[in-house]
Amino acid sequence: MDLLNFKKELIWLDVDFSSKEDLFQKAGNYLYELGYVKESFADALSEREKNFPTGLPTEPYKVAIPHTDSIHVNKEAVMFIRPRKAVKFFNVGDDTDEIEAEMVFVLCIMEPQKQLEVLKALVEYLSDPETMNALKNGETEDELCFIKE
């Protein structure tokens, strides 16, 4: 899946965020500047997250996969963010359980039916310890452009 061949410009490593809302605003503004999304994207991520949490208690690293409706997207992409300090998200299966996401995959999907396909492919990657360790420990964006279908 081409979307999971992360583009160097869409990889953020060791960035500081004060909250998931801060992450949504910074990533949304950046994606907007690059033309991937509409100006409404960051706020739409935040609104959707309130109703449909995206934190996953995967092992060995917890992740979040925020996304929103396709009307806020101009061009498909997956942005990979590895925050310096884990960001709190609510668990997708239990909105009272907070998890500390060590990696965040922001999805920009144009076709609603493609969302499930991308999520499934991403979950496959998340179940591969070698890939997860590479994402967690890679030191440069160049090292993380390796992911292939």
Coordinates of C-alpha atoms in Angstrom, one line a residue:
M1 CA 0.0 0.0 0.0
D2 CA 1.6 3.2 -1.2
L3 CA 0.2 5.2 1.7
L4 CA 2.4 3.3 4.1
N5 CA 5.5 4.1 2.2
F6 CA 6.0 7.1 4.5
K7 CA 7.3 10.2 2.7
K8 CA 10.2 11.9 4.5
E9 CA 8.2 15.2 4.7
L10 CA 5.5 13.3 6.6
I11 CA 7.7 11.9 9.4
W12 CA 8.1 13.9 12.6
L13 CA 10.5 12.5 15.2
D14 CA 10.9 13.5 18.8
V15 CA 8.5 16.5 18.7
D16 CA 7.0 18.0 21.8
F17 CA 3.3 18.3 22.2
S18 CA 1.4 19.5 25.3
S19 CA -1.7 17.4 24.5
K20 CA -3.4 15.5 21.6
E21 CA -5.2 18.7 20.7
D22 CA -1.8 20.4 20.3
L23 CA -0.6 17.5 18.2
F24 CA -3.8 17.8 16.0
Q25 CA -3.3 21.5 15.5
K26 CA 0.4 21.3 14.7
A27 CA 0.1 18.3 12.4
G28 CA -3.1 19.7 10.8
N29 CA -1.5 23.1 10.1
Y30 CA 1.6 21.4 8.6
L31 CA -0.5 19.1 6.4
Y32 CA -2.6 22.1 5.3
E33 CA 0.6 24.0 4.4
L34 CA 1.7 21.1 2.3
G35 CA -1.7 20.9 0.6
Y36 CA -2.7 17.4 1.9
V37 CA -5.7 18.7 3.8
K38 CA -8.2 21.5 4.1
E39 CA -8.0 24.1 6.8
S40 CA -10.8 22.3 8.7
F41 CA -8.7 19.1 9.1
A42 CA -7.2 19.8 12.6
D43 CA -10.5 20.8 14.2
A44 CA -12.2 17.8 12.5
L45 CA -9.6 15.4 14.0
S46 CA -10.2 16.8 17.4
E47 CA -14.0 16.6 17.1
R48 CA -13.9 13.0 15.8
E49 CA -11.5 12.0 18.5
K50 CA -14.0 13.1 21.2
N51 CA -16.6 10.7 19.8
F52 CA -14.4 7.9 18.4
P53 CA -11.1 7.6 20.3
T54 CA -8.2 6.2 18.3
G55 CA -5.7 5.0 21.0
L56 CA -4.6 1.4 20.6
P57 CA -2.9 -0.5 23.5
T58 CA -0.6 -2.4 21.1
E59 CA 2.5 -4.0 22.5
P60 CA 5.3 -3.3 22.9
Y61 CA 4.4 0.4 22.0
K62 CA 1.1 2.1 22.3
V63 CA -0.1 4.0 19.3
A64 CA -2.9 6.3 18.1
I65 CA -4.4 6.5 14.6
P66 CA -6.4 9.7 14.4
H67 CA -8.4 10.4 11.2
T68 CA -11.5 12.2 10.1
D69 CA -13.9 12.4 7.2
S70 CA -12.7 12.6 3.7
I71 CA -14.3 16.0 3.1
H72 CA -11.4 17.5 5.0
V73 CA -8.7 15.8 2.8
N74 CA -7.2 17.0 -0.5
K75 CA -4.6 14.3 -1.0
E76 CA -4.1 10.9 0.6
A77 CA -1.2 10.4 3.0
V78 CA -0.2 8.9 6.3
M79 CA 1.8 11.1 8.6
F80 CA 4.0 9.3 11.2
I81 CA 4.7 11.2 14.4
R82 CA 6.9 9.9 17.2
P83 CA 6.5 12.4 20.1
R84 CA 9.4 13.0 22.4
K85 CA 7.0 12.3 25.3
A86 CA 4.0 10.0 24.9
V87 CA 0.7 11.7 24.2
K88 CA -2.5 10.7 26.0
F89 CA -5.3 9.3 23.9
F90 CA -8.4 7.4 24.9
N91 CA -8.5 3.7 24.1
V92 CA -10.5 2.9 20.9
G93 CA -12.3 0.1 22.8
D94 CA -12.8 1.9 26.1
D95 CA -13.2 5.7 26.2
T96 CA -12.6 5.8 29.9
D97 CA -9.1 4.1 29.5
E98 CA -6.3 6.6 28.7
I99 CA -3.3 5.2 27.0
E100 CA 0.1 6.9 26.4
A101 CA 0.7 6.8 22.6
E102 CA 4.4 6.6 21.8
M103 CA 3.6 6.7 18.0
V104 CA 0.8 8.5 16.1
F105 CA -0.3 7.7 12.6
V106 CA -2.4 10.6 11.2
L107 CA -4.5 9.3 8.3
C108 CA -5.5 11.5 5.4
I109 CA -7.9 9.3 3.4
M110 CA -9.9 10.5 0.3
E111 CA -12.3 7.6 -0.1
P112 CA -14.3 6.5 3.0
Q113 CA -14.3 2.8 1.9
K114 CA -10.5 2.9 1.7
Q115 CA -10.2 3.8 5.4
L116 CA -10.8 0.3 6.5
E117 CA -8.2 -1.1 4.1
V118 CA -5.6 1.4 5.3
L119 CA -6.4 0.7 9.0
K120 CA -6.0 -3.1 8.3
A121 CA -2.7 -2.6 6.6
L122 CA -1.5 -0.4 9.4
V123 CA -2.6 -2.9 12.1
E124 CA -0.5 -5.6 10.2
Y125 CA 2.6 -3.3 10.5
L126 CA 1.8 -2.7 14.2
S127 CA 1.8 -6.4 14.9
D128 CA 5.4 -6.8 13.5
P129 CA 7.9 -6.3 16.3
E130 CA 10.7 -5.6 13.9
T131 CA 8.8 -2.8 12.2
M132 CA 7.7 -1.3 15.5
N133 CA 11.2 -1.4 16.9
A134 CA 12.5 0.4 13.8
L135 CA 9.8 3.0 14.1
K136 CA 10.5 3.5 17.8
N137 CA 14.3 3.5 17.5
G138 CA 15.0 5.0 14.1
E139 CA 17.2 8.1 14.5
T140 CA 16.4 9.9 11.2
E141 CA 13.5 10.4 8.8
D142 CA 15.6 8.7 6.1
E143 CA 15.8 5.5 8.2
L144 CA 12.0 5.3 8.4
C145 CA 11.2 5.7 4.7
F146 CA 11.8 2.0 4.4
I147 CA 8.3 0.7 5.1
K148 CA 6.9 -1.2 2.1
E149 CA 3.7 -3.1 1.4

